Short mmCIF file of C-alpha atoms and ligand atoms in Angstrom, two decimals:
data_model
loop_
_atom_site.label_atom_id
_atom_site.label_comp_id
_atom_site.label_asym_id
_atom_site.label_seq_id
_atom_site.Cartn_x
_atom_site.Cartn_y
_atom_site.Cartn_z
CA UNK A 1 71.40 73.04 73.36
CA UNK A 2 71.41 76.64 73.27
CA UNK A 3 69.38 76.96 76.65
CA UNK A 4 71.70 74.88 78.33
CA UNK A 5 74.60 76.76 77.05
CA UNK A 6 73.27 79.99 78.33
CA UNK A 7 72.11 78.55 81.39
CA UNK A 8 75.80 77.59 81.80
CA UNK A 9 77.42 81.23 81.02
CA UNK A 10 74.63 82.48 83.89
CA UNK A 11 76.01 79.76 86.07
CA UNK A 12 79.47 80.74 85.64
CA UNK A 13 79.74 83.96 86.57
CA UNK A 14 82.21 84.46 88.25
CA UNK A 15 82.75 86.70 91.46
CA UNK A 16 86.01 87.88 92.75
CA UNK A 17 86.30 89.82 96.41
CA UNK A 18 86.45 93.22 96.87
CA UNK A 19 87.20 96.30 99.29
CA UNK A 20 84.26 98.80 99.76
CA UNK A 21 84.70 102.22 101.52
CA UNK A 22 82.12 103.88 102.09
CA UNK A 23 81.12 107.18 103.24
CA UNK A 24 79.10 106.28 106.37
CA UNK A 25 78.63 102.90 108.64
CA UNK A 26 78.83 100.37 105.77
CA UNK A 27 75.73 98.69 106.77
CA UNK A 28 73.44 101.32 104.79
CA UNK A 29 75.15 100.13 101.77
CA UNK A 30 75.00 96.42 101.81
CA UNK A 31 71.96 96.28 103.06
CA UNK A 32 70.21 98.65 100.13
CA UNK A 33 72.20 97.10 97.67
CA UNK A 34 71.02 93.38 98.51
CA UNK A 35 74.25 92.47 98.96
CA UNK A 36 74.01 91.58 102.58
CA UNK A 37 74.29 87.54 102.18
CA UNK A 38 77.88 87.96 100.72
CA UNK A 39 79.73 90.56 102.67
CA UNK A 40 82.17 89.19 104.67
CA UNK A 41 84.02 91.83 107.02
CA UNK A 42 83.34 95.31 108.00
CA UNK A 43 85.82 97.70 108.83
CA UNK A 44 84.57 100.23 110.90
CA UNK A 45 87.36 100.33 113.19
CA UNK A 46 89.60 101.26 110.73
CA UNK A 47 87.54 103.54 108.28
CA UNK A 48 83.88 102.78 107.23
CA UNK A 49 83.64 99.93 104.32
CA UNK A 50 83.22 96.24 103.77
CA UNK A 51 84.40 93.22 101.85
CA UNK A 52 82.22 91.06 100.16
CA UNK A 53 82.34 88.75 96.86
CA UNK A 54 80.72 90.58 93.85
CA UNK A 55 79.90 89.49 90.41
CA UNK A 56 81.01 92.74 88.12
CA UNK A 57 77.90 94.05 87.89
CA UNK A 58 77.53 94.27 91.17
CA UNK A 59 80.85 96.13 91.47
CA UNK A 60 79.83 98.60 89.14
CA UNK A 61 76.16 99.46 90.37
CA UNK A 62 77.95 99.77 94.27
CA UNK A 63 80.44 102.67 92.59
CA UNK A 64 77.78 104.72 91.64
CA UNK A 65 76.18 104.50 94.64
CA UNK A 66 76.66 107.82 96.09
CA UNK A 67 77.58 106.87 99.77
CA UNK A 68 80.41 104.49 98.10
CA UNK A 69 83.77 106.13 97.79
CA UNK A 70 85.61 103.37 95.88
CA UNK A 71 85.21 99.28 94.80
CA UNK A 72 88.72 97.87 94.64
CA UNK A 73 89.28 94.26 93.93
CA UNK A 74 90.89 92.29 97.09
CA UNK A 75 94.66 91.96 96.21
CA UNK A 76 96.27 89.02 97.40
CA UNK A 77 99.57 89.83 99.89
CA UNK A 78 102.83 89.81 98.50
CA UNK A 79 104.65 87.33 101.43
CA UNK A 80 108.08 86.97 101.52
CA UNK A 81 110.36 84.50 100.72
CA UNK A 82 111.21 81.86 103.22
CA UNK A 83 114.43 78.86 103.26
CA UNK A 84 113.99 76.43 106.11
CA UNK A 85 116.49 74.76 104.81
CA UNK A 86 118.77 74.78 107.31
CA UNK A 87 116.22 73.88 110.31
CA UNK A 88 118.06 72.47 113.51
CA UNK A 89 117.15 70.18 115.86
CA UNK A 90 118.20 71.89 118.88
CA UNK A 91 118.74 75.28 119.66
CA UNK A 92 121.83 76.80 120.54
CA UNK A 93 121.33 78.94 123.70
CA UNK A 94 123.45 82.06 124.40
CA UNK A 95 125.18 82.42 121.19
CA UNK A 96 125.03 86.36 120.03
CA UNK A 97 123.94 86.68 116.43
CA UNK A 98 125.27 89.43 114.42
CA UNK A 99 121.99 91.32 114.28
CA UNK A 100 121.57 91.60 117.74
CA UNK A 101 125.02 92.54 118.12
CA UNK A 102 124.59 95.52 115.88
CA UNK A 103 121.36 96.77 117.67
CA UNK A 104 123.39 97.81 120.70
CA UNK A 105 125.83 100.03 118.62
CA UNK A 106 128.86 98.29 119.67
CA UNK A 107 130.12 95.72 118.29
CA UNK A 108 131.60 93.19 120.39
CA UNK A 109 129.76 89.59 120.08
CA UNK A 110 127.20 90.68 122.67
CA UNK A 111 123.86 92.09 122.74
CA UNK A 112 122.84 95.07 125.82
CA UNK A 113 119.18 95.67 126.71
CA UNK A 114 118.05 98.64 128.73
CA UNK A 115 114.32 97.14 127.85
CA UNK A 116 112.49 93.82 127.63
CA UNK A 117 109.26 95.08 126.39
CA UNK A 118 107.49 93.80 129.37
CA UNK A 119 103.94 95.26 129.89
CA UNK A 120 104.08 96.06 126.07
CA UNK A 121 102.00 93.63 122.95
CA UNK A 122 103.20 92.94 120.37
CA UNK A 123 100.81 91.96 117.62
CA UNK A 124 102.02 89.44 115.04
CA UNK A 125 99.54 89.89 112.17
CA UNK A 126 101.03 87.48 110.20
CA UNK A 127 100.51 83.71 109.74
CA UNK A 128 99.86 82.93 113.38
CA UNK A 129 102.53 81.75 115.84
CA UNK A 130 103.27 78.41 117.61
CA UNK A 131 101.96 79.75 121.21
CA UNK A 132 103.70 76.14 122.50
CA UNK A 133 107.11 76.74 121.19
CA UNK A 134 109.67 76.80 124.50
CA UNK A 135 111.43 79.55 123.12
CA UNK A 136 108.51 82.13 123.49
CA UNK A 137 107.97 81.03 127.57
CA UNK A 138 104.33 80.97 127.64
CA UNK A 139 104.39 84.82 126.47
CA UNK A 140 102.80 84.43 123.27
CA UNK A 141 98.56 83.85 122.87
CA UNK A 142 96.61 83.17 119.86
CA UNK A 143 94.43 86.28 119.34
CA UNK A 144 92.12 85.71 116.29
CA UNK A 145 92.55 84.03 112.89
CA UNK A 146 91.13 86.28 109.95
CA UNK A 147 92.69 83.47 107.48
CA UNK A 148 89.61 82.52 105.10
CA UNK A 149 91.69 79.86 103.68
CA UNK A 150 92.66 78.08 107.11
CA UNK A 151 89.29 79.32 109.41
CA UNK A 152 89.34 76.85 111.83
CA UNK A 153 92.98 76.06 111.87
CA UNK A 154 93.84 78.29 114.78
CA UNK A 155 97.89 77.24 114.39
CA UNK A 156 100.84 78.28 112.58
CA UNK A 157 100.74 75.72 109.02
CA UNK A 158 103.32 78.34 107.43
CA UNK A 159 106.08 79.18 109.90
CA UNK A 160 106.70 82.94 109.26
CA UNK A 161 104.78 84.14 111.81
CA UNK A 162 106.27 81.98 114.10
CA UNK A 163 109.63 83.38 112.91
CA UNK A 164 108.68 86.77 113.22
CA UNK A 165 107.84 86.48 116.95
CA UNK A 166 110.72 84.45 117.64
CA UNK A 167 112.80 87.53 116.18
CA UNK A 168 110.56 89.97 118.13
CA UNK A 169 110.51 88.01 121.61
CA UNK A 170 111.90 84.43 121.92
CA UNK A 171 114.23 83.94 124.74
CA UNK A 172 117.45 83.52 122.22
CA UNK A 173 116.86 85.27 119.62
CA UNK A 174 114.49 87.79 120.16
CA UNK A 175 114.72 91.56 121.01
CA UNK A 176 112.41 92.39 123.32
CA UNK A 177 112.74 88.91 126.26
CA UNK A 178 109.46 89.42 127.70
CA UNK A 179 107.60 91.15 125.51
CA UNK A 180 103.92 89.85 125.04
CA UNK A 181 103.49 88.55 121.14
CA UNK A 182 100.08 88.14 120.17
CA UNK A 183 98.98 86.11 117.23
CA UNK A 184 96.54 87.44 114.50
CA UNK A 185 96.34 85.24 111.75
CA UNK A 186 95.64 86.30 107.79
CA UNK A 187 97.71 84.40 106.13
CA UNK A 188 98.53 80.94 105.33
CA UNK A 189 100.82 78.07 103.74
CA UNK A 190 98.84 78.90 99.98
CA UNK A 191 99.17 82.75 101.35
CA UNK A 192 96.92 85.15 102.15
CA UNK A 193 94.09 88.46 100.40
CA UNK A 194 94.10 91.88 101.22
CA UNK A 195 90.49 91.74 102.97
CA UNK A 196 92.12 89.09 105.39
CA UNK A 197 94.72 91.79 106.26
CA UNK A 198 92.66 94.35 107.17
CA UNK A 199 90.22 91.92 109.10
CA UNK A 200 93.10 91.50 111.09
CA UNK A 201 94.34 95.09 111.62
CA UNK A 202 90.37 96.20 112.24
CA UNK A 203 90.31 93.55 115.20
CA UNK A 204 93.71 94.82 116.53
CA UNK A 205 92.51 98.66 116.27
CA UNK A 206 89.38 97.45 118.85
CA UNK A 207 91.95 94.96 120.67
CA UNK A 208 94.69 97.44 121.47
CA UNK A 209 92.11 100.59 122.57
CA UNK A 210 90.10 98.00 124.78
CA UNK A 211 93.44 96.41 126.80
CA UNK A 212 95.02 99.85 126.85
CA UNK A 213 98.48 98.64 127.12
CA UNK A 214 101.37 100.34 124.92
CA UNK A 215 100.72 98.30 121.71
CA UNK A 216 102.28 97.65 118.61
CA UNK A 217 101.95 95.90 115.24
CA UNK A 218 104.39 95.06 112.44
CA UNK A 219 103.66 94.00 108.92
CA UNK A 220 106.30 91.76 107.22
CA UNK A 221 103.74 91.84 104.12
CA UNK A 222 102.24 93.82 101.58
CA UNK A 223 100.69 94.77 98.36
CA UNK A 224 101.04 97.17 95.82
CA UNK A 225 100.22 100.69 96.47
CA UNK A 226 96.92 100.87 97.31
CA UNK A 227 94.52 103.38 99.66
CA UNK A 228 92.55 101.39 102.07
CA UNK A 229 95.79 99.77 103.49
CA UNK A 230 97.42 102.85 104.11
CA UNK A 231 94.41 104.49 105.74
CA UNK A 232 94.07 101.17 107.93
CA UNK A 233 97.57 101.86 108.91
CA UNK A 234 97.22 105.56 109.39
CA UNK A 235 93.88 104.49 111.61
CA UNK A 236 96.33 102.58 113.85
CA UNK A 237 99.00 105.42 114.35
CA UNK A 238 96.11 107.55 115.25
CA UNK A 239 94.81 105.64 117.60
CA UNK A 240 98.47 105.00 119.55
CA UNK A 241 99.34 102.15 117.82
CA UNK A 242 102.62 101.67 116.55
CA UNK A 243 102.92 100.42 113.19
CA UNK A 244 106.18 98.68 111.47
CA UNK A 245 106.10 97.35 107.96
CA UNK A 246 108.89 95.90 105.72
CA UNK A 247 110.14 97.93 102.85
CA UNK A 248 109.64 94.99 100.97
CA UNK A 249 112.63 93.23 98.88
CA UNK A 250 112.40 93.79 95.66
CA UNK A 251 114.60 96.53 95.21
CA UNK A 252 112.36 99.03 94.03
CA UNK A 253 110.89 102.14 95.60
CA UNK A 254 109.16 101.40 98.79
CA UNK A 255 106.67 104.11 97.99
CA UNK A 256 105.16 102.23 95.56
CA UNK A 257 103.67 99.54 98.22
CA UNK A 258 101.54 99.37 100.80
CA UNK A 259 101.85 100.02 104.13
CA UNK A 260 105.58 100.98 103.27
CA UNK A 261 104.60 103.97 101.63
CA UNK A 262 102.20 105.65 103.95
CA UNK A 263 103.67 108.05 106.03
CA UNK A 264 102.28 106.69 109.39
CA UNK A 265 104.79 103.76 109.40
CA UNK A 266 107.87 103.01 110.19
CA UNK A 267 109.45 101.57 107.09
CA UNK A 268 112.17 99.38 107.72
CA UNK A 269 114.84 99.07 104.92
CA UNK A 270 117.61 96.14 105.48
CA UNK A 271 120.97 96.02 106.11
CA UNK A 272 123.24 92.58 105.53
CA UNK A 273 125.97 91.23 107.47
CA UNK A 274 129.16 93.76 107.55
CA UNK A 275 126.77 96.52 108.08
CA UNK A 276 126.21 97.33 104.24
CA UNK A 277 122.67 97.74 102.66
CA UNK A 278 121.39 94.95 101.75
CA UNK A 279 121.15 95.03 97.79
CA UNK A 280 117.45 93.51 97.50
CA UNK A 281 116.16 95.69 100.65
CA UNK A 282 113.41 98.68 98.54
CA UNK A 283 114.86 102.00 99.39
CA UNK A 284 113.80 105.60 98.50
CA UNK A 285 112.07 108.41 100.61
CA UNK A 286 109.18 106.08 102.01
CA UNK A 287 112.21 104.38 104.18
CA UNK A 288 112.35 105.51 107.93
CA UNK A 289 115.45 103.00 109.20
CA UNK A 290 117.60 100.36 108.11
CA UNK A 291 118.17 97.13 110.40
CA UNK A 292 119.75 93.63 110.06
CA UNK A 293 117.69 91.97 107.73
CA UNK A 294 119.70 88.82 106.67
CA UNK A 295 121.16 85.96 108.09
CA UNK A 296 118.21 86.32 110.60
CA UNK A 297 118.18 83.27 113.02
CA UNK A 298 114.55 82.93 114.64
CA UNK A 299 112.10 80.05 114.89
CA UNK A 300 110.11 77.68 113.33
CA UNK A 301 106.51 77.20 113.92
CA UNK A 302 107.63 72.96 114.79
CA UNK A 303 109.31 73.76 118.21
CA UNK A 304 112.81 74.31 116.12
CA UNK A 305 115.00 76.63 115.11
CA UNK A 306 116.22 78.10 111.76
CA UNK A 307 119.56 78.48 110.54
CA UNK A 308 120.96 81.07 109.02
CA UNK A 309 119.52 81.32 105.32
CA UNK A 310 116.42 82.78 105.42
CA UNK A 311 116.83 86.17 103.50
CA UNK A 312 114.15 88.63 103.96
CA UNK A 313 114.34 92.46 105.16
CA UNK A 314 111.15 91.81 106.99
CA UNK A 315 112.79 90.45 109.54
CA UNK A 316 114.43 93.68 110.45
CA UNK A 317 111.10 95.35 110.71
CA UNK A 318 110.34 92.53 113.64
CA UNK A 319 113.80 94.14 114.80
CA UNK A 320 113.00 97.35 115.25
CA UNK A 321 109.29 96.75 116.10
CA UNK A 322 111.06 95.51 119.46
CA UNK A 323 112.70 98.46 119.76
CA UNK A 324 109.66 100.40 119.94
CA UNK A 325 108.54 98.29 122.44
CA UNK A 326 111.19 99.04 124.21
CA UNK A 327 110.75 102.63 123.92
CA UNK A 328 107.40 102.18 124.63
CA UNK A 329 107.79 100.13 127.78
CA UNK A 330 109.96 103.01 129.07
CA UNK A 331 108.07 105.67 128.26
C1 NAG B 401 125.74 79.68 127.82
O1 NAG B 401 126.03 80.33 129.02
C2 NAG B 401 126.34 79.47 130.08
C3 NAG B 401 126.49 80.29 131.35
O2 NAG B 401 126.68 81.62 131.08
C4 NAG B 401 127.62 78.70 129.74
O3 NAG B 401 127.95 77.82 130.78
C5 NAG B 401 127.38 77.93 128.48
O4 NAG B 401 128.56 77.28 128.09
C6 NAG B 401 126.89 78.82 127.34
N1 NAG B 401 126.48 78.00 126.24
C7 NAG B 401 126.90 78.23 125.01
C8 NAG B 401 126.37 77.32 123.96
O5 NAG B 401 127.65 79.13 124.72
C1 NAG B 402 108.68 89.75 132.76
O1 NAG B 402 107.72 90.72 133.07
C2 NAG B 402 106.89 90.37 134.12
C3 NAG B 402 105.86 91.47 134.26
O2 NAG B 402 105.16 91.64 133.07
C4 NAG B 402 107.67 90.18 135.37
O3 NAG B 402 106.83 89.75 136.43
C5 NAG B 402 108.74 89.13 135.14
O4 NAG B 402 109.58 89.02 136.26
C6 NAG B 402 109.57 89.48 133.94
N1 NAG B 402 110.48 88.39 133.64
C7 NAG B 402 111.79 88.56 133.56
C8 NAG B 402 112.59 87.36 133.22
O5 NAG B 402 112.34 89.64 133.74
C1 NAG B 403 99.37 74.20 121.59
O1 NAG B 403 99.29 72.87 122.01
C2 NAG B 403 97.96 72.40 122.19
C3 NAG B 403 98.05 71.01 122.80
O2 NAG B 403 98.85 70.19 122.00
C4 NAG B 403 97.25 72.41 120.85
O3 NAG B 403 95.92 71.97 121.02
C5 NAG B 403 97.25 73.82 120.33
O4 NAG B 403 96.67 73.83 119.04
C6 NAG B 403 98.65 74.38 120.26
N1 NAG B 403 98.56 75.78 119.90
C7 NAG B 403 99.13 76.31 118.83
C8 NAG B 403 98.88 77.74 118.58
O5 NAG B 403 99.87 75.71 118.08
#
């Protein structure tokens, strides 16, 4: 009895995922460590570490190896709250929503363009898009799916990202008209982990340097403060990517989550309808802009439209990551 009892604490150990960075090419690590079965990604695009599912011994013998900086455990993503409540059969065509009618400066029921973000990408690292909705003309391609919970489901399940690059590009509601949106997935309908994320960003880093077309990324989600995120993020700037990330809508400081707080992003605060700030939007010094952020109407990822109830100052990150495009394209 008792050897079977032990044998089933050994068998139950349990192993959670976490974030190396390391000093050097992450490969000297795993590989001396005998850990090289169970890693998962490696980041060297981004900064030199690795993910990989560790028992906690194995977490603590890594941090004392001296080429390991720091062992975190793999957060998961703080996603933001969605209402398709309201989802519509058909979409209405060229009616001017409020948030576009702000962008412009003047309000008058219509929304001017100088830019249409052609020639620029637009990287939706998010929960994949519907490449096939009618609303995103044939500009939107699936990149890659980082989504370890979904691996082979290269399609939007959830709907957000969908929504996101409906708000960035779609032909009706989007900012930039003909702007190319390009899907990287991390998350899905049960959500999405940290390591996923910066899978993602890593393969957008390569993606963006190897096209060499003006480039930018926007992150609707996000996780407590924490390092490696911000120095993925910093990674992109420095490379001559732009990066936009919600402030997140809780309201509490945006500098105490990641990527709003690092300093290489633009962090987009929201506004609500009437122009007033939007009373869940995070503020504080981290905050770069404030956009429209509610009463967004965008896509969903099942060729349809949503209404107007889905709250979420992410969506004015989207917003304003089309008007760096714009700039961009101009430029
Ligand atoms: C959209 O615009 C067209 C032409 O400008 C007009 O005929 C049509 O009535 C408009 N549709 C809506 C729903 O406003
Ligand atoms: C969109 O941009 C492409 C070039 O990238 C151009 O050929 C096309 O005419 C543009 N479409 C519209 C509607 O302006
Ligand atoms: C687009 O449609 C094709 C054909 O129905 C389907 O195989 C594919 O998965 C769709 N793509 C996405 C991203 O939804």
């Amino acid at each position: 009895m008792r050897v079977l009892w032990i044998a089933l604490v050994i068998f139950t150990v349990t192993c959670d995922q976490y974030i190396i960075r390391t000093r050097k090419n992450a490969q000297h690590v795993y590989s001396s460590e005998n850990i090289a079965p169970n890693h998962d990604y490696v980041f060297g695009n981004l900064f030199y570490g690795f993910s990989a599912e560790l028992d906690a011994q194995q977490a603590i013998k890594l941090e004392q190896n001296p080429l390991v900086i720091s062992v975190t455990k793999s957060k998961p993503l703080i996603l933001p709250i969605k209402d398709f409540s309201n989802e519509q059969p058909n979409p209405i065509s060229n009616t001017t929503e409020w948030n576009l009618d702000q962008l412009d400066g003047v309000i008058d029921k219509r929304y001017i363009y100088e830019g249409d973000g052609h020639g620029v990408d637009c990287y939706i690292v998010d929960s994949g898009i519907n490449t096939n909705h009618t609303q995103l003309q044939g500009r939107a391609i699936w990149g890659a799916n980082f989504c370890t919970k979904e691996k082979n489901i290269d399609r939007d399940l959830d709907g957000h990202g969908t929504h996101v690059a409906g708000i960035v590009g779609s032909k009706d509601y989007g900012v930039a008209r003909n702007v190319t949106l390009i899907a990287v997935k991390v998350s899905g309908e049960t959500g999405g982990n940290q390591a996923d994320l910066l899978a993602g960003l890593n393969w957008v880093l390569k993606k963006a340097t190897t096209t060499g077309r003006p480039s930018l990324i926007n992150i609707s989600m996000g996780l407590g403060f924490d390092e490696a995120i911000n120095l993925a993020v910093q990674a992109l700037t420095e490379a001559g990517i732009a990066v936009v990330a919600a402030s997140g809508n809780f309201f509490s400081d945006a500098c105490g989550i990641s990527p709003a707080s690092s300093p290489f992003v633009f962090t987009v605060a929201a506004s609500g309808p009437k122009n007033m700030f939007w009373e869940k939007s995070n503020h504080g010094k981290c905050v770069n802009v404030i956009a429209p952020g509610v009463n967004i109407k965008s896509l969903t990822a099942w060729g349809r439209y949503v209404g107007d109830d889905w709250y979420f100052p992410g969506m004015s990150s989207r917003r304003w990551c089309c008007c760096t495009g714009v700039v961009h394209q101009e430029v």
